[in-house]
Coordinates of C-alpha atoms and ligand atoms in Angstrom, one line a residue:
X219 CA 0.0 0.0 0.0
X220 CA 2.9 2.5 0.8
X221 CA 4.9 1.3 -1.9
X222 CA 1.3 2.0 -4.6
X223 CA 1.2 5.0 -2.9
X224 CA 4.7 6.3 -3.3
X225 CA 4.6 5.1 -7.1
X226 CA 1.6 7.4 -7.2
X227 CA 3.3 10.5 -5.9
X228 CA 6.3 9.7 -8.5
X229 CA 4.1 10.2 -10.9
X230 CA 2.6 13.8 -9.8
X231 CA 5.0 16.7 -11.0
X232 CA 6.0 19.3 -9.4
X233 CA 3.4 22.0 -10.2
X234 CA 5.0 24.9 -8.0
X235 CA 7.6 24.7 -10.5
X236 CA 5.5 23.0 -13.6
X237 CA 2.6 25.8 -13.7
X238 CA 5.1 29.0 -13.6
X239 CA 7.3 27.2 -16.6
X240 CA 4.3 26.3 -18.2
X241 CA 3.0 30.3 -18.5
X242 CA 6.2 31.3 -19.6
X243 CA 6.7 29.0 -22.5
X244 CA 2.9 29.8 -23.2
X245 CA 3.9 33.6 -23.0
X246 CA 6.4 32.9 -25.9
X247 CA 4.2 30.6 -27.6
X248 CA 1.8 33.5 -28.4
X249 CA 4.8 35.5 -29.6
X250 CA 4.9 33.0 -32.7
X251 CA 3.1 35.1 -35.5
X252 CA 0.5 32.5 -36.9
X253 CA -2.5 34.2 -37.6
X254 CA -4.7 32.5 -40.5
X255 CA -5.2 34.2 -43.1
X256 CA -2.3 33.5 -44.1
X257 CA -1.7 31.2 -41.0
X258 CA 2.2 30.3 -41.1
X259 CA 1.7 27.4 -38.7
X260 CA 5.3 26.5 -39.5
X261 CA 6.5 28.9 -36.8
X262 CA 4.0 27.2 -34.4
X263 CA 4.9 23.4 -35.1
X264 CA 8.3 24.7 -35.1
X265 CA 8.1 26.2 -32.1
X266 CA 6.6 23.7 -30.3
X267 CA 9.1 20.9 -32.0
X268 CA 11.9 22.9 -30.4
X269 CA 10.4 23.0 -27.1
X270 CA 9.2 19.0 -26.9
X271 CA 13.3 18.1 -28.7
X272 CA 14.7 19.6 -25.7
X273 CA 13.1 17.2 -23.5
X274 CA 14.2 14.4 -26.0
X275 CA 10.7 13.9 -27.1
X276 CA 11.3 13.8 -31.3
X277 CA 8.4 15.1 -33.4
X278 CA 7.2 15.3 -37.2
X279 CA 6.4 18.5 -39.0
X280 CA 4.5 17.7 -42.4
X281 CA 4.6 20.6 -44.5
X282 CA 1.3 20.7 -46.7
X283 CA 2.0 23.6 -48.1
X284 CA 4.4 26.9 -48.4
X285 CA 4.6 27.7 -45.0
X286 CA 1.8 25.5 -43.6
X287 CA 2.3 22.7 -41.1
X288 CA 1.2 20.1 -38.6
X289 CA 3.4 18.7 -36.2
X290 CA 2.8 15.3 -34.5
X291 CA 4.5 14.0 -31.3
X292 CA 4.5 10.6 -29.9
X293 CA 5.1 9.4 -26.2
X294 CA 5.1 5.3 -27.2
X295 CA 3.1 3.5 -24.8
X296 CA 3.2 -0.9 -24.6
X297 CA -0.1 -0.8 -27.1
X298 CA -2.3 -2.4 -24.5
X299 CA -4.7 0.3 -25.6
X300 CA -5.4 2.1 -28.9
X301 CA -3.5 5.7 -28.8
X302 CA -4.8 9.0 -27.2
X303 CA -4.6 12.0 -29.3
X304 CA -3.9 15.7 -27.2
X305 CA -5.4 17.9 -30.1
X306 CA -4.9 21.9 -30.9
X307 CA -4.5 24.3 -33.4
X308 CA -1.0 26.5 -34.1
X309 CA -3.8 29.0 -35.9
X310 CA -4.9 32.3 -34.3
X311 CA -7.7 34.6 -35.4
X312 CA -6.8 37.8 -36.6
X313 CA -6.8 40.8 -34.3
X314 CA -7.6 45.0 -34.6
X315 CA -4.4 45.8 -32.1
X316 CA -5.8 49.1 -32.2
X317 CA -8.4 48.3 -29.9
X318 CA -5.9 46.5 -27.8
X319 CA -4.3 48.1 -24.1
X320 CA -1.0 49.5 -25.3
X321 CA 1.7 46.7 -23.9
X322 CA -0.8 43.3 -23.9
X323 CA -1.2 43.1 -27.9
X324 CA -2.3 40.3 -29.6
X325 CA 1.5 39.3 -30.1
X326 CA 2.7 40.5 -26.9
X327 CA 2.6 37.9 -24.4
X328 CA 2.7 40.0 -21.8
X329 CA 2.5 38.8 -18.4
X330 CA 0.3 41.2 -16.7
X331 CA -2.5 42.0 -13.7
X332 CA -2.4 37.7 -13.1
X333 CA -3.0 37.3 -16.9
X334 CA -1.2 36.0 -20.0
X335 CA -2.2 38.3 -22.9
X336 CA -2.1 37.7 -26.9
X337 CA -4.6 36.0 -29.4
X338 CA -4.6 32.4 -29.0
X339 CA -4.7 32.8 -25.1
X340 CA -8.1 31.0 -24.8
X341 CA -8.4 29.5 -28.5
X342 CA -6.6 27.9 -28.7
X343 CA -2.2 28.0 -27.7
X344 CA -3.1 27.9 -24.4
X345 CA -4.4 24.5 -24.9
X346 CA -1.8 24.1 -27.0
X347 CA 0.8 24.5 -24.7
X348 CA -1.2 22.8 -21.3
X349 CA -0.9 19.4 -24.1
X350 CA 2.6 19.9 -24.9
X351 CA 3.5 20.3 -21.1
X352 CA 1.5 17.3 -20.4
X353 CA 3.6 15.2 -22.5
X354 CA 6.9 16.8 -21.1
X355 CA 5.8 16.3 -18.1
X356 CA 5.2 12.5 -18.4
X357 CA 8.3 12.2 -20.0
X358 CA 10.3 13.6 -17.2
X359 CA 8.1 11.1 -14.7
X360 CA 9.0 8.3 -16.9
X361 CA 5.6 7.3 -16.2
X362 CA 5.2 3.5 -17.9
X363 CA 2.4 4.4 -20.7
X364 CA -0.2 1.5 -21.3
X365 CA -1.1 3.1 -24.6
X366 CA 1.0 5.9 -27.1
X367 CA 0.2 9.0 -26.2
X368 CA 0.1 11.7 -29.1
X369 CA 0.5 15.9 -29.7
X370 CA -1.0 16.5 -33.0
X371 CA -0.9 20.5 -33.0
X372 CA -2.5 21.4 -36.5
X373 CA -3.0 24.2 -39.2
X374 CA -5.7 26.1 -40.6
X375 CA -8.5 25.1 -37.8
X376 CA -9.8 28.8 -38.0
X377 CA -10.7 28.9 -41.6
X378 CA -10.3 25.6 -43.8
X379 CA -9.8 23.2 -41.4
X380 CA -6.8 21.5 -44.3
X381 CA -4.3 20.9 -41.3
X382 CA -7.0 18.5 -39.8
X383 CA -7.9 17.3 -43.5
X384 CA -5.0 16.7 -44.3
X385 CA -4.3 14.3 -41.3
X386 CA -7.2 12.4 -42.0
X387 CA -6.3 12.2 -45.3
X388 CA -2.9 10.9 -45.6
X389 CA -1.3 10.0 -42.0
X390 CA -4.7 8.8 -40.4
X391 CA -2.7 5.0 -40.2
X392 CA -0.2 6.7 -38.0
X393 CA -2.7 8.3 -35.5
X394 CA -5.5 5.8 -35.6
X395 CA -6.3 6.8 -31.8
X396 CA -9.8 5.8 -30.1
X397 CA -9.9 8.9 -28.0
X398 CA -9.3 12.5 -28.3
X399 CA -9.3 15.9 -26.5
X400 CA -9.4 19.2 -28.3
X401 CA -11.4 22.3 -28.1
X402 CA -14.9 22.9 -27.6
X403 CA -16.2 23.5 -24.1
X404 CA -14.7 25.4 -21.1
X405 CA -15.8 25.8 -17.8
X406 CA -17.8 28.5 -17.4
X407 CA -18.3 30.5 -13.8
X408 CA -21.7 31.5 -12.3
X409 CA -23.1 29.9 -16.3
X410 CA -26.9 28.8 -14.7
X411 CA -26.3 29.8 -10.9
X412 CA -24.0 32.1 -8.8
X413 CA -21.2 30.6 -7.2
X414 CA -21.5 27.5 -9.8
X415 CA -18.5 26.6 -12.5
X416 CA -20.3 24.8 -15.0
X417 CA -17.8 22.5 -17.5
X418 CA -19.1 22.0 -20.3
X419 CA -17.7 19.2 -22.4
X420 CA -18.2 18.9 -25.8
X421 CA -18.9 15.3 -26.7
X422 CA -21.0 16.3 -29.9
X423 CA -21.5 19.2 -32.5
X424 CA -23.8 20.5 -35.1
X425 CA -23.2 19.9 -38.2
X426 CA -23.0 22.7 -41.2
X427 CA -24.3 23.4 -44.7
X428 CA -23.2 26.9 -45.7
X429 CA -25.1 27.8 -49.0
X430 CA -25.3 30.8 -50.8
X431 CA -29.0 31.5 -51.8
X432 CA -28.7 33.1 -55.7
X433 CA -31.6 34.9 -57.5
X434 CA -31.3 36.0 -61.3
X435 CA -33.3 38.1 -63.1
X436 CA -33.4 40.0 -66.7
X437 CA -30.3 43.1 -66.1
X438 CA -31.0 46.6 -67.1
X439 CA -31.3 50.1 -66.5
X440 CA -31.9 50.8 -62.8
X441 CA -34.2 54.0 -64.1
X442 CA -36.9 51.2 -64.9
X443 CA -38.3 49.2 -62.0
X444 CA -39.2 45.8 -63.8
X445 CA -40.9 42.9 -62.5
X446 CA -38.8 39.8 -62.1
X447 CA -35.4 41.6 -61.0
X448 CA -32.8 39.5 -59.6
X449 CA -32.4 41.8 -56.6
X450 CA -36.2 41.7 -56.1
X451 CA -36.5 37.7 -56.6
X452 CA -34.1 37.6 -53.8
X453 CA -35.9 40.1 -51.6
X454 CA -39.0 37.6 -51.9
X455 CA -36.6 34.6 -51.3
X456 CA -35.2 36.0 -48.1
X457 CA -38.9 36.8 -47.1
X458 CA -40.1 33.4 -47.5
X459 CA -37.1 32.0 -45.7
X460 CA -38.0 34.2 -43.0
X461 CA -40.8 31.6 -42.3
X462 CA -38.6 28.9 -41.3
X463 CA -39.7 28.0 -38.3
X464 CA -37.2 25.8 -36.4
X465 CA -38.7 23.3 -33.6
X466 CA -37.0 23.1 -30.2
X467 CA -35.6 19.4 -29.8
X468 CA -33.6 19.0 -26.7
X469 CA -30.5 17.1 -27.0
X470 CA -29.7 14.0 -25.0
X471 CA -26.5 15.6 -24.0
X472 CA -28.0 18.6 -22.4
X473 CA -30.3 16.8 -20.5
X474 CA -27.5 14.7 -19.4
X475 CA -26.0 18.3 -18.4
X476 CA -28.7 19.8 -16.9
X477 CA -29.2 16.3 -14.8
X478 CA -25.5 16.7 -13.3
X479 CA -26.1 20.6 -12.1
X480 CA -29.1 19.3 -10.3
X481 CA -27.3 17.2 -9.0
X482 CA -24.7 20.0 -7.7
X483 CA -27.3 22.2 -6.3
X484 CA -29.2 19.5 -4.4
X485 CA -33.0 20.0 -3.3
X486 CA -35.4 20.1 -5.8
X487 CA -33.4 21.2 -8.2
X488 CA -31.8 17.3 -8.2
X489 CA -34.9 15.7 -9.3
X490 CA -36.3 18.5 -11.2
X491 CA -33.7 18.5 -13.8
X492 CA -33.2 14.9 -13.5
X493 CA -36.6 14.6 -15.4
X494 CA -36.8 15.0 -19.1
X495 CA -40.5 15.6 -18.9
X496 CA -39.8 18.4 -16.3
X497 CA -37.2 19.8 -18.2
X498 CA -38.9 19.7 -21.8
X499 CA -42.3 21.7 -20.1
X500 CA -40.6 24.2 -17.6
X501 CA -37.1 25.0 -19.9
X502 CA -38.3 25.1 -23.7
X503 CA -39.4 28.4 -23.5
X504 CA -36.2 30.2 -21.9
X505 CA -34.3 28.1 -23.5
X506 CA -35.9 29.6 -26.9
X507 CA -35.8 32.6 -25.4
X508 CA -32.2 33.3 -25.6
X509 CA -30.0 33.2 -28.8
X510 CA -27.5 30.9 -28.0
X511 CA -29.8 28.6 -25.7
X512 CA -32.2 28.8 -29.1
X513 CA -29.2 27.5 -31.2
X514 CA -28.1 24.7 -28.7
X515 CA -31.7 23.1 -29.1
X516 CA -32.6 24.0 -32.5
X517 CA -31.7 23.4 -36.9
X518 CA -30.6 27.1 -37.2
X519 CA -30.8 29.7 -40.5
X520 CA -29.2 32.6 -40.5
X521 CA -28.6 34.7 -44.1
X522 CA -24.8 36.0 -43.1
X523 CA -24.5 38.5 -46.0
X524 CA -25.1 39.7 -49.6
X525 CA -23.7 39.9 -52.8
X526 CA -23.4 41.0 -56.2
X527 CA -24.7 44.5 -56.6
X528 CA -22.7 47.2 -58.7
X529 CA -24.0 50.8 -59.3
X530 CA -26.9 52.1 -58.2
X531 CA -28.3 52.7 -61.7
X532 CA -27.2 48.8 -63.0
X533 CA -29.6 46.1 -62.1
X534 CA -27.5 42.5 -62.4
X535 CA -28.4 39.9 -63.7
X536 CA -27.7 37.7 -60.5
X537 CA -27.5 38.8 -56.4
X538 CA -27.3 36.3 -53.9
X539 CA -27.3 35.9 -50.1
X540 CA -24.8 34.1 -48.0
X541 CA -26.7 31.2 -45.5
X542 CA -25.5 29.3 -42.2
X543 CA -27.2 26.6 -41.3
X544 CA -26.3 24.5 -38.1
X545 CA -27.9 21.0 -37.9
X546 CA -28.7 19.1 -35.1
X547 CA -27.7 15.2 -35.3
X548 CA -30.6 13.7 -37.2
X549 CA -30.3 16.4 -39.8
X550 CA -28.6 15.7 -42.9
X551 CA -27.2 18.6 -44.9
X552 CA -29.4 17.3 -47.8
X553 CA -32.7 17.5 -45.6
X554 CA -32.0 21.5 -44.8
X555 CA -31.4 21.9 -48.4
X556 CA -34.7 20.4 -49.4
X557 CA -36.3 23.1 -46.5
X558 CA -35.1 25.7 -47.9
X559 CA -35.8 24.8 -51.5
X560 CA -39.2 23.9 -50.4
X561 CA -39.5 27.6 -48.6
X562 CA -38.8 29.3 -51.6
X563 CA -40.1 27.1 -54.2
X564 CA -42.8 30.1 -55.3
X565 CA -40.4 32.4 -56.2
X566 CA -38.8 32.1 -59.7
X567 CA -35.3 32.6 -60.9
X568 CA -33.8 30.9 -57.5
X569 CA -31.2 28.3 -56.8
X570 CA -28.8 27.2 -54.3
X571 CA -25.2 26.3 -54.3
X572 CA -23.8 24.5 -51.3
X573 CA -20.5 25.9 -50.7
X574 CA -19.7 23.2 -48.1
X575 CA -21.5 20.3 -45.5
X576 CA -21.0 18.6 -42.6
X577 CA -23.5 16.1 -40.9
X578 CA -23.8 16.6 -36.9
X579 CA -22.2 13.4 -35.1
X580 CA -21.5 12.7 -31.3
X581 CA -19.3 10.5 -29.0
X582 CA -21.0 8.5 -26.1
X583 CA -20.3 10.3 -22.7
X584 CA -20.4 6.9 -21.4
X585 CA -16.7 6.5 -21.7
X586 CA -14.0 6.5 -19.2
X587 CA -11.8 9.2 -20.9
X588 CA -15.2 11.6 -20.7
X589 CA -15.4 10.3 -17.1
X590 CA -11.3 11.1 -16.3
X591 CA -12.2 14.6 -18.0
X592 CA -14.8 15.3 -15.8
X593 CA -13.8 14.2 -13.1
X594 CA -10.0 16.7 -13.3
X595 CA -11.9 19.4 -14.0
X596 CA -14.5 19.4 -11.2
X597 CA -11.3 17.6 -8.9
X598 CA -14.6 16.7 -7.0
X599 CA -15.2 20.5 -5.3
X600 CA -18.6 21.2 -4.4
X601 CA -19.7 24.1 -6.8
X602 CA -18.3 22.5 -9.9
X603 CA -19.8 20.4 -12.6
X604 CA -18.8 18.8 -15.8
X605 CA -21.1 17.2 -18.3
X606 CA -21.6 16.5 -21.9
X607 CA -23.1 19.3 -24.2
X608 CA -23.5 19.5 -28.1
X609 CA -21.5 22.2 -29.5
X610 CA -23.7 25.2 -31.5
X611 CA -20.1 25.5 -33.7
X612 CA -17.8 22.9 -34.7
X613 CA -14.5 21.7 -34.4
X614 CA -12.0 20.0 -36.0
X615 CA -13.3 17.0 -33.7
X616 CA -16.4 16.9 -36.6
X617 CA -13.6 15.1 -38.5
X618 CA -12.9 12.7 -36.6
X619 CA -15.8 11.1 -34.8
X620 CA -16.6 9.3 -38.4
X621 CA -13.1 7.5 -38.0
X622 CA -14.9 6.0 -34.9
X623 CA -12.8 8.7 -32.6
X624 CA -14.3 9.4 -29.4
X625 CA -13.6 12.9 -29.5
X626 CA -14.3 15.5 -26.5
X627 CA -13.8 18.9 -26.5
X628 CA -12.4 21.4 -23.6
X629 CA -10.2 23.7 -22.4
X630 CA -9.3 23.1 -19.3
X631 CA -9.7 26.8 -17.9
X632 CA -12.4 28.1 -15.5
X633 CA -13.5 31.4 -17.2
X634 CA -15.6 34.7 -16.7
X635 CA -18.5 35.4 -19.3
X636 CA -16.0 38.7 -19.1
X637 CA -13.2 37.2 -20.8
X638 CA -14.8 34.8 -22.6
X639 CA -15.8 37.7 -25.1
X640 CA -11.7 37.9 -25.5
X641 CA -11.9 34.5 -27.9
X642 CA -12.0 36.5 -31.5
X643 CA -12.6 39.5 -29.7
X644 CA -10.7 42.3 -28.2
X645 CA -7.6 41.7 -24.6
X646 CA -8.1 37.6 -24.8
X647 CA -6.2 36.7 -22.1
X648 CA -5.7 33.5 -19.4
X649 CA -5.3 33.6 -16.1
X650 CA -2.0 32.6 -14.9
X651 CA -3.8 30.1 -12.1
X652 CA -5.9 28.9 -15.2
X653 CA -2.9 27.8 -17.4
X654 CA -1.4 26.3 -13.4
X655 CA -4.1 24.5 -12.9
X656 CA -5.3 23.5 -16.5
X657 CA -2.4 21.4 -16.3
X658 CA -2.5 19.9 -13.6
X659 CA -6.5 19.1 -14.5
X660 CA -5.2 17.9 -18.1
X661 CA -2.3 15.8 -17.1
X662 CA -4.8 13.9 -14.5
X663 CA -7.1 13.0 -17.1
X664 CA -4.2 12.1 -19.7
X665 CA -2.9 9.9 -16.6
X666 CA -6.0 8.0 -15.8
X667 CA -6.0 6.7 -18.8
X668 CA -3.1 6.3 -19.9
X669 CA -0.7 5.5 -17.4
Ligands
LIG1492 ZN1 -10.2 27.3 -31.8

């Protein structure tokens, strides 16, 4: 029993001097100019190859294209179990610096006020980094792996996702892992009640058709008004889109959620929101009530922008609209498509192009990685609580769940609704006793099931 227990402390690192060594390499990390467009990811996987090479850990940078790169890094485990795959992208955003404090720019790094500043800090290098660490980290232990343990830090996640594609593509036979951990959830403070930190792990996510919606017409002088103009066609086509009326449909993961912060609060509460029933009649209308609520339990369509005007006094020949659709799972891509031809099927001159799809798919929460996730990021406290939700975006995760990945998204930081607004927005930041404790929280997880 002492002995167990003494292997058990060899195993724990030491996070006084882990966490502080762990915000300075993150501090540089955001220094690495990646931002997509054009992206330059070669500077991140190089960065990070650097980093993991001094700890003897080798790595693989595929260079896709000019300047474009994933890096993948392997602890080898006995193969008792299929591989676990520690997921980010080297991609950031881009930012307005202008509307940044003088001194914590989006490529500062500044360490500041118990915050690391620069884009990427939340989405996603500070992930990045935590996963990197986590690998060092059980390198240094020498901790006996029963399974390979891979960093697979990829390009492009912001816009085209072809760092991800390309992996699946043509190196899937290296990775083949059964589990994963990426982006997609956080834990979010005082989310449903004060005093609460709600985790939300992504363990599914919509899927996508983007469309663009494009009415033509007979062209002409714009000092005529002529029926059946493009411009007006598409007027009448937005109109009649405008009646789409998307049906609430709860998803089995937030219910599973909403069960587990009952659960937290106790009283009522716990078998109030352990009911379905309960929480279809007394929930459906807030939950409809609030945009993003409204897009966690719904098929959404939203016309993004507009196109092809030129002078006032031209009228085109063809104008079109840009759409977003987010599907539930249960909705293809080709079933929206057929809604919204259906919705607009009285107004002449219209068509669609689909400009690209994904179908919704999900991991089973049921799952002893999901359960060593939750279970770090709560660390059992009283006031915390972890559980599975379906993700109104998507990540690269989408791509892999098909391969028969259980893939699970979340950061392992406990954030403000305050600097939440700093992912794509203005002074993203990370606490420093976030990116401490993140990875310790990661490194558990990655442990449990792996060592
Ligand atoms: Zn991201």
């Amino acid at each position: 029993m002492l002995l167990l227990s003494s292997l058990l402390l060899a195993a724990e690192p030491d996070w006084a001097l882990a966490g502080p060594e762990t915000v300075q390499n993150l501090a540089a990390y955001l220094q690495v100019d990646t931002t997509n467009p054009p992206g330059n990811e070669l500077r991140g996987a190089q960065f990070l190859a650097d980093l993991l090479a001094k700890e003897g850990i080798p790595s693989q940078i595929d260079e896709f294209a000019p300047g474009r790169a994933n890096l993948i890094a392997r602890l080898p485990g006995s193969g008792q179990e299929k591989p676990l795959c520690l997921i980010s992208h080297t991609d950031v955003v881009t930012a307005e610096p202008a509307f940044w404090e003088p001194g914590k720019g989006p490529l500062s790094g500044t360490i500041a006020d118990g915050f690391v500043y620069g884009r990427g800090a939340l989405d996603m290098k500070g992930m990045g980094m935590l996963e990197a660490m986590v690998l060092i980290q059980l390198k240094r232990q020498a901790v006996p792996l029963r399974r390979d343990v891979i960093l697979l830090a990829v390009a492009d996640e912001e816009v085209n996702s072809l760092g991800m594609q390309r992996v699946v593509d043509t190196m899937w036979d290296q990775i083949g892992c059964s589990h994963s951990v990426n982006e997609g959830g956080l834990g979010i403070q005082d989310l449903m009640f004060e005093g609460q930190t709600a985790w939300a792990i992504s363990a599914a996510e919509k899927g996508v058709l983007w469309a663009k919606i494009i009415a033509s017409g007979e062209p002409g002088h714009g000092s005529t008004p002529r029926p059946g103009q493009a411009p007006e066609r598409l007027h009448a086509a937005i109109e009649a889109l405008g009646k789409y009326k998307a049906k609430p449909n709860i998803s089995v993961e937030l219910y599973e959620f909403l069960r587990r912060v009952g659960v937290d609060r106790g009283g009522i509460l716990k078998s109030l929101l352990a009911s379905p029933g309960m929480v279809r009649s007394l929930l459906t209308g807030r939950l409809m009530g609030s945009p993003p609520t409204r897009a966690a339990i719904t098929d959404t369509l939203n016309v993004t922008g507009y196109g092809g005007a030129h002078e006032p006094n031209v009228v085109p020949s063809e104008v079109w609209a840009n759409l977003d659709c987010r599907l539930q799972p249960g909705t293809t891509p080709a079933q929206m498509l057929a809604r919204l031809q259906d919705l607009t099927k009285d107004v002449p001159g219209i068509r669609f192009e689909v400009l690209s799809e994904k179908e919704a798919n999900r991991s089973p929460w049921e799952d002893p990685f999901f359960d060593a996730l939750a279970e770090a990021m709560t660390e059992g406290k009283p006031g915390q609580v972890a559980g599975p939700v379906l993700s109104v975006g998507f990540t690269d995760s989408l791509f892999l769940r098909p391969l028969g990945v259980h893939a699970y998204g979340i950061v392992p930081f406990s954030v403000t609704q305050e600097e939440m607004k700093g992912m794509h927005g203005h002074a993203e930041r990370v606490s420093v006793e976030n990116v401490e404790n993140g990875l310790r929280k990661l490194y558990r997880a990655v442990l449990k099931v792996s060592g």
